[in-house]
XYZ file of C-alpha atoms in Angstrom:
213
model
C -35.083 -0.589 15.963
C -33.471 -2.932 13.127
C -36.248 -1.888 10.804
C -36.443 2.018 11.447
C -34.146 4.699 11.538
C -34.040 8.532 12.830
C -33.426 11.403 11.206
C -33.388 15.228 12.446
C -34.541 18.278 10.738
C -33.859 21.843 11.965
C -34.533 24.572 9.099
C -35.537 28.126 9.681
C -36.193 30.565 7.070
C -33.765 32.977 8.192
C -30.953 30.569 7.272
C -32.557 29.410 4.248
C -32.480 33.097 2.597
C -28.504 33.970 3.047
C -27.811 33.229 0.009
C -30.588 34.447 -1.938
C -30.828 37.442 -4.089
C -32.122 40.788 -2.441
C -35.518 40.587 -4.686
C -36.137 37.249 -3.685
C -35.630 37.820 0.217
C -39.480 38.107 0.543
C -40.406 34.688 -1.021
C -41.036 31.442 1.068
C -38.166 28.745 1.585
C -38.886 25.200 0.672
C -37.616 22.455 3.408
C -36.988 19.326 1.542
C -35.442 15.955 1.857
C -31.846 17.331 1.181
C -32.277 19.238 4.787
C -32.570 15.905 6.678
C -29.814 15.100 8.936
C -29.010 11.121 8.731
C -26.952 9.816 11.699
C -26.572 6.196 10.440
C -23.538 5.449 7.706
C -25.554 2.570 6.809
C -28.524 4.595 5.673
C -28.165 6.766 2.555
C -31.469 9.153 1.796
C -32.879 8.875 -1.527
C -34.065 12.334 -2.843
C -35.392 10.795 -6.550
C -36.461 7.331 -7.538
C -35.090 7.611 -11.021
C -31.833 9.040 -12.265
C -33.332 10.885 -15.035
C -35.466 12.789 -12.741
C -32.547 14.076 -10.804
C -30.818 14.866 -14.146
C -33.950 17.190 -15.261
C -35.184 18.382 -12.033
C -34.413 21.774 -10.441
C -35.485 20.562 -6.790
C -32.884 19.621 -4.000
C -35.165 16.906 -3.074
C -38.656 15.832 -1.733
C -40.435 18.670 -0.354
C -41.409 18.535 3.211
C -42.777 21.805 3.926
C -42.736 25.734 3.115
C -41.262 28.501 5.422
C -42.299 32.121 5.554
C -40.635 34.894 7.375
C -39.674 34.194 10.746
C -40.742 30.555 10.787
C -38.677 27.539 11.643
C -39.282 23.881 11.697
C -37.662 21.620 13.974
C -38.340 17.748 14.447
C -36.709 14.132 14.507
C -38.448 11.732 11.822
C -38.603 8.351 12.181
C -38.234 6.462 9.021
C -39.561 2.589 9.382
C -39.780 -0.487 6.970
C -42.827 -2.298 6.545
C -45.437 -3.385 4.061
C -48.991 -2.598 2.582
C -50.507 -5.720 4.250
C -49.972 -3.984 7.863
C -50.823 -0.099 6.598
C -51.399 1.458 2.949
C -48.815 4.214 3.648
C -46.068 1.416 2.965
C -47.563 0.372 -0.411
C -45.762 1.988 -3.417
C -48.690 1.414 -5.975
C -51.486 4.246 -5.753
C -53.435 2.342 -8.724
C -53.970 -1.299 -9.490
C -56.494 -2.700 -12.330
C -56.810 -5.687 -14.368
C -59.106 -6.677 -16.858
C -59.502 -9.774 -19.318
C -57.505 -10.110 -22.242
C -59.877 -9.249 -25.404
C -60.344 -11.876 -28.277
C -61.456 -10.325 -31.085
C -62.550 -12.191 -34.361
C -63.498 -10.849 -37.630
C -65.456 -12.728 -40.324
C -63.455 -12.613 -43.335
C -65.804 -13.927 -45.789
C -68.435 -10.914 -44.500
C -65.527 -8.339 -44.330
C -64.476 -8.960 -47.985
C -67.886 -7.588 -48.957
C -68.109 -4.505 -47.053
C -67.458 -1.312 -48.934
C -65.011 1.223 -48.177
C -67.424 3.563 -46.259
C -68.588 0.654 -44.160
C -65.344 -0.502 -43.314
C -64.567 2.753 -42.216
C -67.741 2.822 -40.336
C -66.574 0.044 -38.136
C -63.104 1.951 -38.061
C -64.690 5.311 -36.623
C -67.160 3.671 -34.240
C -64.424 2.440 -31.959
C -63.781 5.142 -29.273
C -60.222 3.325 -28.787
C -59.263 2.925 -32.233
C -59.012 -0.923 -32.053
C -59.635 -1.539 -35.796
C -57.700 -0.415 -38.833
C -57.309 -0.987 -42.534
C -54.543 -3.520 -43.813
C -52.128 -1.410 -45.986
C -51.892 -3.487 -48.921
C -55.363 -5.096 -49.327
C -57.191 -2.309 -47.448
C -59.133 -5.029 -45.586
C -60.568 -4.371 -41.948
C -58.274 -5.545 -39.250
C -57.732 -5.646 -35.420
C -54.721 -3.097 -34.859
C -54.875 -2.315 -31.467
C -56.493 -5.160 -29.689
C -55.345 -4.627 -25.878
C -57.114 -1.420 -26.612
C -60.877 -2.755 -26.387
C -62.809 -1.851 -23.476
C -65.788 -3.968 -24.364
C -68.069 -1.075 -25.305
C -69.726 -3.170 -27.996
C -70.099 -0.128 -30.100
C -68.408 -2.021 -32.992
C -70.713 -5.128 -32.808
C -73.809 -2.569 -32.875
C -72.470 -0.905 -35.805
C -71.430 -4.359 -37.531
C -75.152 -5.416 -36.701
C -76.308 -2.391 -38.547
C -74.482 -2.980 -41.673
C -76.168 -6.428 -41.982
C -77.437 -7.527 -45.553
C -79.508 -10.487 -44.052
C -80.793 -10.819 -40.350
C -79.414 -14.811 -40.369
C -75.877 -13.658 -41.682
C -73.418 -14.843 -39.444
C -71.940 -12.002 -37.149
C -69.085 -9.664 -38.638
C -67.460 -9.114 -35.318
C -67.084 -11.264 -32.240
C -65.602 -9.787 -29.248
C -65.405 -11.968 -25.886
C -63.102 -12.157 -22.981
C -59.981 -14.791 -22.558
C -60.381 -17.370 -19.766
C -56.627 -17.343 -18.954
C -55.225 -13.907 -19.793
C -55.487 -10.635 -18.454
C -54.120 -7.321 -18.177
C -52.723 -5.874 -15.520
C -52.009 -2.447 -15.142
C -50.180 -0.668 -12.108
C -49.485 3.319 -11.179
C -47.064 3.820 -8.322
C -46.629 6.906 -6.145
C -43.214 7.277 -7.746
C -41.026 5.501 -4.853
C -40.408 2.383 -7.237
C -40.718 1.836 -10.613
C -43.795 -0.104 -11.643
C -42.013 -2.632 -13.521
C -39.746 -3.511 -10.147
C -43.011 -3.316 -8.282
C -44.669 -6.232 -10.112
C -41.147 -8.393 -10.549
C -40.826 -8.111 -6.656
C -44.410 -9.358 -6.237
C -44.131 -12.067 -8.556
C -40.662 -12.823 -6.464
C -42.477 -12.497 -2.885
C -45.523 -14.985 -4.222
C -42.936 -17.334 -5.799
C -41.138 -17.755 -2.543
C -44.353 -17.962 -0.531
C -45.290 -21.153 -3.128
C -42.229 -22.696 -2.561
C -42.628 -22.498 1.264
C -46.343 -24.391 0.710
C -44.419 -26.779 -1.396
C -41.926 -27.702 1.321
C -44.566 -28.010 4.325
């Protein structure tokens, strides 16, 4: 009981259209989180997760249902606290991925011998625009390292530009052993940065418990 609370909902199409213009009387009505009735003063219903959404949205809250002429919805809703370890419905994260941090090395001696068209070929072959030209020297540089997705298109193009088969590689791409890029996308209930910080706090507390055993 301490980890849950109840809300009542009783909405009819007839009640919702009372303040509508005549030409909008036939349209369906929206039942939102603003229609929920809270009986616990300690609980506050949050309709939007971010203040900027509140300012820019024309909605009254999170939509629950649509009602057509003559329809009514009446129910008691139970909101329960939980974690995703118990059930995925409590997870604020919809997508979580990670990849190893790329290490990209350009052989400067070989790069200096490239023509302008060859440098441009390296830049154009990369689908995520990892490479660019330095403004002052016009040398080939790594401008967006973290965009690398290990497709090896740059290595294939660089190999085709070789003047000598025994020549060292122009570009070396490898994965870092101790760094990775972690990306998450939330369902909107919690900001992504808050999810990461809270997860780190939980991990830290669990490690502290192990230390104290």
